[in-house]
XYZ file of C-alpha atoms in Angstrom:
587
model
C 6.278 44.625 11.843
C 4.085 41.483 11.511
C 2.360 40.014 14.492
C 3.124 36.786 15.641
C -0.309 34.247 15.115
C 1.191 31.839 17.635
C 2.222 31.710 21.362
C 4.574 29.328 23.426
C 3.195 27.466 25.893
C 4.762 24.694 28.240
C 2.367 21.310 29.220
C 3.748 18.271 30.877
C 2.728 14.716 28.786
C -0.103 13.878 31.749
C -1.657 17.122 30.948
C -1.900 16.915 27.380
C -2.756 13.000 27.381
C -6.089 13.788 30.150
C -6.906 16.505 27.685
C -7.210 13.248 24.840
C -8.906 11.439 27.073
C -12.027 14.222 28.112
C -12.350 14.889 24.663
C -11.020 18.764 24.848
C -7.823 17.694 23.017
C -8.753 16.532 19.866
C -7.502 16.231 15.916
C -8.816 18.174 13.119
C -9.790 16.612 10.228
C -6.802 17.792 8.166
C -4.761 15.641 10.327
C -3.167 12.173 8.779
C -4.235 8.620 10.504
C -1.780 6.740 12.264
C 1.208 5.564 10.579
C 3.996 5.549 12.497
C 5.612 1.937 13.167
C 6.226 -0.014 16.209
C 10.355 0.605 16.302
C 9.384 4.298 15.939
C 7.194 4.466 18.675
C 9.990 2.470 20.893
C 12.532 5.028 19.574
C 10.161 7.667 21.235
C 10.158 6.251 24.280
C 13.774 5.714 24.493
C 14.454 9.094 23.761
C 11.996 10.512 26.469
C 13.473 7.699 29.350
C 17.269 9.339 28.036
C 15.325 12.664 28.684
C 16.392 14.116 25.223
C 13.946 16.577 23.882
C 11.281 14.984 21.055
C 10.049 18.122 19.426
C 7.363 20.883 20.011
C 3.983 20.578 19.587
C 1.908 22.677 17.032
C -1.834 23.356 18.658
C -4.508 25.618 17.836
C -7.098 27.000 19.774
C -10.290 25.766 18.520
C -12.353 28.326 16.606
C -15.956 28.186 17.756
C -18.457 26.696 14.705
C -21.636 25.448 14.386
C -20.146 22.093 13.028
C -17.634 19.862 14.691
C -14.552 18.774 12.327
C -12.481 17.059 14.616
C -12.171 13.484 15.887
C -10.467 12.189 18.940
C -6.947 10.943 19.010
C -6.572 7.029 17.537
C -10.286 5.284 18.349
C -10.574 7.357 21.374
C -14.550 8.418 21.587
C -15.241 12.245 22.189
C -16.475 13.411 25.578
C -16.673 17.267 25.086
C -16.322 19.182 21.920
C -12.515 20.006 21.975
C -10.661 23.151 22.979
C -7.014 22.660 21.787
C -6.401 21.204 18.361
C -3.474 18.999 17.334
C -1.797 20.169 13.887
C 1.416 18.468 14.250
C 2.533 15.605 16.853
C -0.785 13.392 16.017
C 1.583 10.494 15.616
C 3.763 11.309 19.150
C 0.946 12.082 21.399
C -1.576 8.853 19.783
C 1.811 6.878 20.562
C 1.879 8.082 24.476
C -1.893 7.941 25.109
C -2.206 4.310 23.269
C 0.931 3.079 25.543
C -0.034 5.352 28.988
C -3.706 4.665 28.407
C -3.592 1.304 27.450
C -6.149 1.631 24.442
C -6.138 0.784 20.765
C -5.261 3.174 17.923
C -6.605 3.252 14.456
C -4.312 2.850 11.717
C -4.369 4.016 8.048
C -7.053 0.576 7.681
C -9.324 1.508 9.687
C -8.152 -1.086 12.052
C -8.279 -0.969 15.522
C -4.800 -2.495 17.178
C -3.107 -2.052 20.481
C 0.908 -0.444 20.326
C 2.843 -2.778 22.984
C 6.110 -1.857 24.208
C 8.405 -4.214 26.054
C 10.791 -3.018 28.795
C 14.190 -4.659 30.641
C 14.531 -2.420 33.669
C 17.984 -3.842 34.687
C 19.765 -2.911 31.082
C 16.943 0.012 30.223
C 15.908 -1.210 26.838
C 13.085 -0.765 25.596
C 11.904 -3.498 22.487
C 8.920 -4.268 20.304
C 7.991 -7.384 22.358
C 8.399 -10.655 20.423
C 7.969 -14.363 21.673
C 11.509 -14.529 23.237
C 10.798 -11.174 25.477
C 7.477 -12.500 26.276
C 9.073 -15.647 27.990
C 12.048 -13.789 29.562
C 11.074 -12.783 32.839
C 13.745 -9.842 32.916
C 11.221 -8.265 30.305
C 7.995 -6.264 30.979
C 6.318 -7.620 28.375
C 3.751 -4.523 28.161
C 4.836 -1.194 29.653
C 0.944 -0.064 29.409
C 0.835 -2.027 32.700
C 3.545 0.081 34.562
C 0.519 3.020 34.322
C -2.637 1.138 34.081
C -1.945 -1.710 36.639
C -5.057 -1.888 39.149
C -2.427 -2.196 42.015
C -0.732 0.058 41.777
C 3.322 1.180 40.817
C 4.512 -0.394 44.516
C 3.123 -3.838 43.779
C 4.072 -3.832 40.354
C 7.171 -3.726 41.138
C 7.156 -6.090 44.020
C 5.555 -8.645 41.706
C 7.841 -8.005 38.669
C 11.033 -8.722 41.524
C 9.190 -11.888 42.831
C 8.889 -13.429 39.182
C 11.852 -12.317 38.393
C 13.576 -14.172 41.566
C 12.223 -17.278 40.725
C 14.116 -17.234 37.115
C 16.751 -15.365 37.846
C 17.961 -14.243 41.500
C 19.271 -10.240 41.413
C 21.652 -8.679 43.600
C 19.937 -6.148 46.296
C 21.968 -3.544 44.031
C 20.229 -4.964 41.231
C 17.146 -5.309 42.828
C 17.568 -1.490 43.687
C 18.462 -0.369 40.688
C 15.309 -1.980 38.955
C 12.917 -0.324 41.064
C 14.352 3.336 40.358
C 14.222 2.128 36.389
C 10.953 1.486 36.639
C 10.080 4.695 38.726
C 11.931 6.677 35.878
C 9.920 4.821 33.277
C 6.916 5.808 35.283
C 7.744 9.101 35.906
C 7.233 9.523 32.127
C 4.067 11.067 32.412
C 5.530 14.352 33.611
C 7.866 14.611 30.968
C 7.821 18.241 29.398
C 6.475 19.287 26.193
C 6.656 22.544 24.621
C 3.596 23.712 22.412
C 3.234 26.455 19.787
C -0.115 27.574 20.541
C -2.059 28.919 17.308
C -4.563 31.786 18.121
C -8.021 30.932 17.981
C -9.042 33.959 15.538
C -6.806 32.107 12.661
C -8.703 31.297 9.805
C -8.725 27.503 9.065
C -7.242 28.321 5.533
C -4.093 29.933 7.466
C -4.357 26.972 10.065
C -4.111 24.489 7.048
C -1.440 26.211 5.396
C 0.644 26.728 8.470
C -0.009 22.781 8.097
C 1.925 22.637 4.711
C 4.670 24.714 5.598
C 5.332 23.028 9.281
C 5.702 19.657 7.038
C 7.036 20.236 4.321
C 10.417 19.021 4.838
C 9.154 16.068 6.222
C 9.567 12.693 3.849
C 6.303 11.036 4.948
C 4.183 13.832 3.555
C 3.150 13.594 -0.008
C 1.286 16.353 -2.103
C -1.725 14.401 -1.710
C -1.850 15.106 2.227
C -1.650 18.615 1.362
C -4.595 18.151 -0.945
C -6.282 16.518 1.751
C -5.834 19.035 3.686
C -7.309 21.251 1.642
C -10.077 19.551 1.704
C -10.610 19.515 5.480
C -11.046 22.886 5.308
C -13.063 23.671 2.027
C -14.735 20.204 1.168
C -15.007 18.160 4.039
C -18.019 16.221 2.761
C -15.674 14.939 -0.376
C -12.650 14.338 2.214
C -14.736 12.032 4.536
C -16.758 10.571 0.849
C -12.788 9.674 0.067
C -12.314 8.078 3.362
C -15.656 6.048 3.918
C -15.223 4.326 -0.199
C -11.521 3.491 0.983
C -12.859 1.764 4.122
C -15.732 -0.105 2.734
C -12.956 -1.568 -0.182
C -11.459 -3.304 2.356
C -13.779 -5.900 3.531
C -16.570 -7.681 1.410
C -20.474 -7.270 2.312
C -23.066 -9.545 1.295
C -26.293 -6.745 2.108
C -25.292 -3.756 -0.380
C -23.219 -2.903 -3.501
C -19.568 -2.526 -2.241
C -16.669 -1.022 -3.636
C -14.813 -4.085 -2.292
C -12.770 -6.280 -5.258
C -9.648 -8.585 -5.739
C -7.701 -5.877 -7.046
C -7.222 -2.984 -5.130
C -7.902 -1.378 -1.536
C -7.134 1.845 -2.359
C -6.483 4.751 0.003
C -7.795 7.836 0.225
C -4.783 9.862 -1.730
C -5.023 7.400 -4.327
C -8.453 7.949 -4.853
C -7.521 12.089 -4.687
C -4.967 11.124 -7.391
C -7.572 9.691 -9.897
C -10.505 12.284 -9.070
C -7.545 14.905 -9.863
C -6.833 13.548 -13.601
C -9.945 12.920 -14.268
C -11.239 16.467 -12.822
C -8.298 18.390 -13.894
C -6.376 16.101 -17.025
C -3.552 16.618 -14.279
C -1.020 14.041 -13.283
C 1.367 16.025 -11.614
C -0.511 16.750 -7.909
C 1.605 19.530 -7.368
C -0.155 21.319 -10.209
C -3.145 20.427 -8.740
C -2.348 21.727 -5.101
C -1.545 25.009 -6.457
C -5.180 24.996 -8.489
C -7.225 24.399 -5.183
C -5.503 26.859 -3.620
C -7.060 29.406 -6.014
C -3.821 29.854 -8.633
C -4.427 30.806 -11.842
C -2.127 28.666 -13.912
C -0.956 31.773 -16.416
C -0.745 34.611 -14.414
C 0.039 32.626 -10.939
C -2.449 34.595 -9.156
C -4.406 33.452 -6.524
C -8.192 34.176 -5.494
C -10.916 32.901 -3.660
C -13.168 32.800 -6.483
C -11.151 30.241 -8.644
C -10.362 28.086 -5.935
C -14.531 27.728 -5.103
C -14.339 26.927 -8.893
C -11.565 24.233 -9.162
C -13.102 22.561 -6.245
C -16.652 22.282 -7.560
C -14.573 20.449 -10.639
C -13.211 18.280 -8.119
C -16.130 17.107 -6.104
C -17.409 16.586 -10.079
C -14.800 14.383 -10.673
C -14.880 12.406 -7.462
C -18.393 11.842 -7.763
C -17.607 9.896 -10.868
C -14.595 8.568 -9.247
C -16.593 7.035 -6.290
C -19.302 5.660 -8.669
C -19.856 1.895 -8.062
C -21.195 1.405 -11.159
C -17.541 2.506 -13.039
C -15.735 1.366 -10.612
C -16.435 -2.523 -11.118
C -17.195 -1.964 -15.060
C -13.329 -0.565 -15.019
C -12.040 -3.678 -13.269
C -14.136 -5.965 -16.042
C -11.387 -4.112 -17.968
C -8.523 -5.935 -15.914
C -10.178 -9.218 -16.084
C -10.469 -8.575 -19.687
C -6.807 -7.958 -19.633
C -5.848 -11.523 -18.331
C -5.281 -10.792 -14.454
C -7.606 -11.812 -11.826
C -6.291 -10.675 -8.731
C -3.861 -8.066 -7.504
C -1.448 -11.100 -6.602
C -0.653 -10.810 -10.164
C -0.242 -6.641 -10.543
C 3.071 -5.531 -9.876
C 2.382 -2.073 -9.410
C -1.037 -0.183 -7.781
C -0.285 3.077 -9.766
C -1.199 1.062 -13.408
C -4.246 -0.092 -11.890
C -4.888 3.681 -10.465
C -3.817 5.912 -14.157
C -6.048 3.060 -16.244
C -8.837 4.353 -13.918
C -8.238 7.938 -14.866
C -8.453 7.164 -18.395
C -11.540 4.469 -18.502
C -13.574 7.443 -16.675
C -12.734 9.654 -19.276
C -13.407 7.469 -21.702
C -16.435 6.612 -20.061
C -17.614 10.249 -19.294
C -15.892 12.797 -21.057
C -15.691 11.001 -24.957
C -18.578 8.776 -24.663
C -17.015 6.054 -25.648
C -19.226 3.094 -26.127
C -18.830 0.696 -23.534
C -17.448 -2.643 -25.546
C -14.987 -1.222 -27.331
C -13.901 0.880 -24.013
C -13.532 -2.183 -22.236
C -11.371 -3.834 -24.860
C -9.288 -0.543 -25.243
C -8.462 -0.244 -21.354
C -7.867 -4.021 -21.056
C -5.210 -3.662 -24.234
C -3.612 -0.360 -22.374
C -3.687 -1.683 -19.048
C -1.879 -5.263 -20.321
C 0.621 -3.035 -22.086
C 1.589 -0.965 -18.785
C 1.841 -3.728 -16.971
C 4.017 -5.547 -19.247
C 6.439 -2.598 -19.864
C 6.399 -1.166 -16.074
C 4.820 2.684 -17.990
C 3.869 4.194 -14.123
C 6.346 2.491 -12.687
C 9.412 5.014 -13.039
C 8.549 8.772 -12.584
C 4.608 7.760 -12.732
C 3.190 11.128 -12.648
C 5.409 12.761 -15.037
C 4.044 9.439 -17.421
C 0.950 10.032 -16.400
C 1.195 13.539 -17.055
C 2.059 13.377 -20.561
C -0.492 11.022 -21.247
C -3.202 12.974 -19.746
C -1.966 16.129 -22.184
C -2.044 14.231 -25.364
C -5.884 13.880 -24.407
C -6.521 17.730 -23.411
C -7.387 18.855 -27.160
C -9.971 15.438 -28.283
C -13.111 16.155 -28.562
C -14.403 12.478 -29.368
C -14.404 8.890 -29.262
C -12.264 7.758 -32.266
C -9.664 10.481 -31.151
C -9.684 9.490 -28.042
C -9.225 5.390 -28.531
C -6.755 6.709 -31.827
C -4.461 7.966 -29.364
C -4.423 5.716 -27.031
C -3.693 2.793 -29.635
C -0.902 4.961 -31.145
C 0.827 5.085 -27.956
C 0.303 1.139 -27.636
C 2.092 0.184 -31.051
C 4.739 2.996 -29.977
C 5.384 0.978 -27.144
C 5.492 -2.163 -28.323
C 6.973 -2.301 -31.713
C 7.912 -5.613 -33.011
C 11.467 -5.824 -31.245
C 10.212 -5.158 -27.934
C 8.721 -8.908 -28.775
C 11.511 -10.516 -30.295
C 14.592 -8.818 -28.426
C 13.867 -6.803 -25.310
C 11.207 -8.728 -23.595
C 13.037 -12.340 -24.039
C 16.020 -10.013 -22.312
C 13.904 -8.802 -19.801
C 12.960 -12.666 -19.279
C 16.263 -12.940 -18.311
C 15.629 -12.144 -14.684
C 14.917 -13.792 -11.158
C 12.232 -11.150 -9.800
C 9.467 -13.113 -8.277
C 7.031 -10.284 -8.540
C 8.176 -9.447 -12.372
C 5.291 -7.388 -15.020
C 6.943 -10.065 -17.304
C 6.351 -13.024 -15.323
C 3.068 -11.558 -14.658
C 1.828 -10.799 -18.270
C 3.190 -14.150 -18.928
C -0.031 -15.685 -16.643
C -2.133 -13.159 -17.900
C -1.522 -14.458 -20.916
C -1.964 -18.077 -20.125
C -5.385 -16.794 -18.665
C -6.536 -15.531 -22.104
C -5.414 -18.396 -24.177
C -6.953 -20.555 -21.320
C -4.068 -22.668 -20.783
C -4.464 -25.256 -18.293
C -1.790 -25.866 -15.278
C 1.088 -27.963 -16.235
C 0.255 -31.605 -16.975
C -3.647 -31.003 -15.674
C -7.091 -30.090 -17.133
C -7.689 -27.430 -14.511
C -7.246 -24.217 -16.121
C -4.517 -21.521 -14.888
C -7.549 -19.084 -14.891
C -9.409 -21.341 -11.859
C -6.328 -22.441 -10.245
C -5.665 -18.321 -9.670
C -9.108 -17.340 -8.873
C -8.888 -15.038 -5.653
C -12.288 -16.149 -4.554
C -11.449 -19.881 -3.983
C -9.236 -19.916 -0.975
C -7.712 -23.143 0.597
C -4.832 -23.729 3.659
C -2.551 -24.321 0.669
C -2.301 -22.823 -2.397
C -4.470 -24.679 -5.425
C -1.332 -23.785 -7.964
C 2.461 -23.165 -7.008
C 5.234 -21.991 -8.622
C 7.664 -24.721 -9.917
C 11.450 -24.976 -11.054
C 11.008 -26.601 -14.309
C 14.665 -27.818 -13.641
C 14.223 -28.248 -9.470
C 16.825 -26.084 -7.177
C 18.625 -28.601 -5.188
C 19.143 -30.377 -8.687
C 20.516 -27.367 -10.514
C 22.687 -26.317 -6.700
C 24.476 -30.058 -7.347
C 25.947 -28.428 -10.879
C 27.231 -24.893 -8.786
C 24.879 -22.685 -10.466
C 24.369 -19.187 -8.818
C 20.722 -18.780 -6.897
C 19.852 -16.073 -9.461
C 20.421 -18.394 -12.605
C 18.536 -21.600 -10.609
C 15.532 -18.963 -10.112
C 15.051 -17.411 -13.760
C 11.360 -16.941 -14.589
C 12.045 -19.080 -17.855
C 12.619 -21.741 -14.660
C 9.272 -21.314 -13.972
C 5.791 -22.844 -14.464
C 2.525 -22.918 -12.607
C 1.323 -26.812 -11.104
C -0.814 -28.405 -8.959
C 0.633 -28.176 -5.460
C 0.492 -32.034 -5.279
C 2.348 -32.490 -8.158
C 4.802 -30.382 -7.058
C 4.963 -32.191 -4.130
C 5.582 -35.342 -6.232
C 8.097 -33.491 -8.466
C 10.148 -32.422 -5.419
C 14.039 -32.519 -6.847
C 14.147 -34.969 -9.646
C 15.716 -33.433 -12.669
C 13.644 -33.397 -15.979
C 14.309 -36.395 -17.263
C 13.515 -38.268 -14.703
C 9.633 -36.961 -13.683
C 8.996 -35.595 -16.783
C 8.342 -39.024 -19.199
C 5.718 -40.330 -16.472
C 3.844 -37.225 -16.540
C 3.880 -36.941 -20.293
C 2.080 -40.373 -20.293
C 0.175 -39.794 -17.736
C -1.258 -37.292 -19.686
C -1.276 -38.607 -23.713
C -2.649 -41.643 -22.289
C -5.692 -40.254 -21.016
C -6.373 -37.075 -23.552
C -3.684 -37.751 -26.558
C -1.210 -36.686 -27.861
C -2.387 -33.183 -29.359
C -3.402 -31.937 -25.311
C 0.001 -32.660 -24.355
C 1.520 -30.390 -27.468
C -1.016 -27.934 -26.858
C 0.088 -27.645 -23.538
C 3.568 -27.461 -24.285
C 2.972 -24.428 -26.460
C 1.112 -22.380 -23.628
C 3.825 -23.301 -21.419
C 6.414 -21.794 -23.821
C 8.047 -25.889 -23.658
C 9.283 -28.390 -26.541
C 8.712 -31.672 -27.215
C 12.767 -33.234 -25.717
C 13.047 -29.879 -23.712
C 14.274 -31.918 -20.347
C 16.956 -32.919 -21.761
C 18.342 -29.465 -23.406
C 21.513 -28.023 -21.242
C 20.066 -25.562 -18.659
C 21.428 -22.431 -20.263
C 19.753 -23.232 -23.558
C 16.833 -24.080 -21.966
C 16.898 -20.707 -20.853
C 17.580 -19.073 -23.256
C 15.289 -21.166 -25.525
C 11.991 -20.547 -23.044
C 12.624 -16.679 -22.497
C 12.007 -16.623 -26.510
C 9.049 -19.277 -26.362
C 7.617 -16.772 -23.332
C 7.590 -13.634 -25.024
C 5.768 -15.285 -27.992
C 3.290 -16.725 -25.921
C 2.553 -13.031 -24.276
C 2.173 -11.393 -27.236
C -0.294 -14.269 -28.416
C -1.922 -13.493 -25.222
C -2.250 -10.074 -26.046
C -3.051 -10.071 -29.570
C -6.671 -11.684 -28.049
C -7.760 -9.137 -26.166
């Protein structure tokens, strides 16, 4: 009969919350950040004030070691080395001592924020406090102060009842009956919790796999955490490496080299996710969760002795991962592509897979560097354009990554990589199914995307200017207003006068990039009445050819203002798929 590893024990909320604060409660390092949202953390609440039960607790008594791998709870500092370990309620108990305590929390950004909960203690809701609940004086605006109020709980409430006299007089009933509601509210801090108590002599392999198991059901938890928390326990140096990149990507520095850029802030699972296909040729991470835990892939055994191995291939890989040098020559790549910003990226996971195979490129094939650039920028257009890791990404990804397993050298590897490119865009995914795919009103569409990419690499200018589409969407020149704006080509409140549908007035093919102060000017003429003044506007000054050569970039015709709107349509979706694949066939 097997022995039970864990042992129930009963705490009341003030208990475990003082234990934060000193320091002895803490959260191991294969713990998530804090990600919970503000109507969750209300939910919580409610449910505690209802006095419904909100789960157990998983804890672990704190093996003694020379190193200390835990941190405390949200951006709480440490006072003592901790005693009792939180595996699982990290996001209930930050939520109680943030609200109880009054302090900030950090969230997956690294950002430090305060949770605020707002309270009516006459009907007993509780609300994520707005501008409306801020002004109404029947609100607490911040419950924080019902347990953190210098005064005390007696002269909060007396104050609360004299403010809320002067708006709006209560019955002594009422008057009554708010001061017990915001006693019960109070009263909060003893609420019960029931912990399962891990013995200190478990192994932090068993505690990080009691981990998995204890959330493994739950939808929030990806195969990545589990990887991560992995990691916690045999490479903590790579997990915090993985952490500290994805932190310093998020704001620029003008004193060192930065992994900061325009395109992506990545976290650390995505950055797992790349170090694992480059390390491994894996896409799937549940393949790769089952290596670092020592499996051997054929036989399905497990042992200690491949698992040191398959890490020492990861920290490999994430070293090159993490490399600023191939980190910004990769996103030279995307600007060779057309795109100059992750405004204009529909999905993170293209950005993330082209990564994976411009470091093997880079590393594993040798592949010299100018013709790498051009072959990433032509693979990473063509998964944009086509949405490739956008549906079932890692099984994509995947199969990619195996038709590489076998090449031993540059040409096979850039051979393969261009076969799959002409396989995916044969000549009637030019002439037929993007124009279709045209046909659509998404306002974050790969189309409509590759469409200014491509404007970008046959340095089009805007619409009836001289400034270039390329400036105009430059991340690094910011204004109060945007530089360029979309524009209905045929303008909305026009189009709503002839009773078409919202999703026909806002086709991409009723699109095109302007100045904002001509679009301004433009407001909701129809065609043919703002577009002859621009058109000599613009011949007059630079001829006739710059107008027809704009035209053509813009997918437009010469008399195209005063085509019916469905041929229009139907018209520019052709003229926009020709101009992409022009855009393209540059790179």
């Amino acid at each position: 009969m097997s022995t039970s590893v864990f042992k129930r024990v009963d705490y009341t909320l003030d208990i475990l919350l003082g234990g934060i604060a000193m320091g002895t409660t803490g959260l191991p390092d294969l713990q998530r950040p804090f990600v919970w949202k503000a109507v969750q953390v209300r939910d919580l609440f409610d449910s505690m004030y209802q006095g419904y039960p909100v789960g157990h607790l998983l804890l672990w008594k704190a093996p003694k070691a020379e190193t200390d791998s835990s941190h405390g709870v949200g951006a709480v500092a440490h006072q003592k080395s901790p005693e009792l370990l939180i595996l699982d309620g990290q996001q209930r108990l930050t939520s109680l001592y943030s609200v109880l305590h009054g302090t900030k929390v950090l969230d997956k950004d690294f950002k430090e924020y305060r949770i605020e909960l707002a309270f009516n203690p006459l009907t007993e809701k509780f609300v994520v406090p707005d501008a409306t609940t801020r002004k109404n004086p029947e609100f607490i605006p911040d419950i924080s102060e019902v347990w953190i109020s210098p005064d005390g709980l007696h002269e909060f409430i007396n104050n609360y009842l004299d403010r809320l006299r002067v708006a709006h007089p209560a019955t002594k009933d009422e008057e009554k009956r708010i001061a017990e509601n915001i006693n019960q509210l109070s009263s909060l801090e003893k609420f019960p919790f029931v912990g399962l108590e891990l013995s200190e002599t478990l192994s932090e392999e068993k505690a990080a796999d009691i981990f998995v198991r204890t959330n493994s059901e739950g939808v929030t938890l990806k195969q990545a955490d589990f990887i991560l928390t992995l990691m916690s326990v045999f490479d903590e140096k790579g997990r915090r490496s993985l952490e500290a990149f994805s932190k310093d990507a998020k704001v620029p520095s003008v004193t060192m080299a930065s992994p900061f850029n325009y395109f992506l802030q990545p976290s650390p699972d995505q950055l797992l996710r790349v170090a694992a296909g480059v390390g491994f040729m894996r896409g799937r991470m549940q393949y790769v969760y089952g290596m670092l835990r020592g499996k051997d892939m054929e036989t399905s055994e497990t042992s200690p002795e491949i698992r040191d191995k398959q890490f020492a291939l990861l920290a490999d890989a994430q070293e090159q991962v993490l490399d600023l040098n191939s980190w910004h020559e990769f996103f030279k790549s995307i600007l060779a592509a057309g795109f100059s910003s992750g405004r204009v990226i529909s999905s993170e996971n293209t950005i993330l897979y082209s990564y994976i195979l411009f470091l093997l490129g880079r590393n594993r094939f040798d592949v010299d560097h100018v013709r790498l650039r051009r072959t990433i920028a032509r693979w990473f257009f063509m998964s944009s354009l086509t949405g490739r890791y956008t549906s079932s990404p890692e099984t994509t990804i995947e199969e990619d990554l195996a038709r590489l397993r076998e090449l031993r050298n540059a040409d096979d590897f850039v051979g393969v990589l261009d076969r799959e490119l002409a396989a995916a865009l044969p000549n009637d995914f030019w002439t037929v199914q993007l124009p279709n795919e045209l046909a659509s009103s998404a306002s974050r569409g790969p189309s409509l995307f590759a469409f200014y990419a491509a404007q970008k690499l046959l340095s089009a200018p805007v619409l009836f200017s001289t400034l270039l589409v390329a400036e105009m969407l430059d991340p690094a020149t910011k204004a109060k207003k945007s530089a360029v704006e979309r524009h209905h080509l045929f303008p909305q409140a026009y189009l709503s006068t002839l009773g078409l549908a919202q999703r026909d007035i806002n086709q991409i093919a009723n699109y095109t990039l302007v100045e904002w102060a001509d679009n301004i000017d433009i407001s909701d003429e129809p065609p043919t009445s703002y577009v002859p003044d621009y058109e000599v506007k613009l011949t007059t000054t630079y001829g006739a050819q710059t107008l027809a050569d704009q035209y053509e970039v813009h997918a437009l015709w010469n008399g195209w203002e005063t085509e019916t709107y469905v041929d229009f349509l139907a018209k520019r979706r052709s003229r926009m798929a020709w101009v992409i694949r022009q855009g393209f066939e540059k790179i």
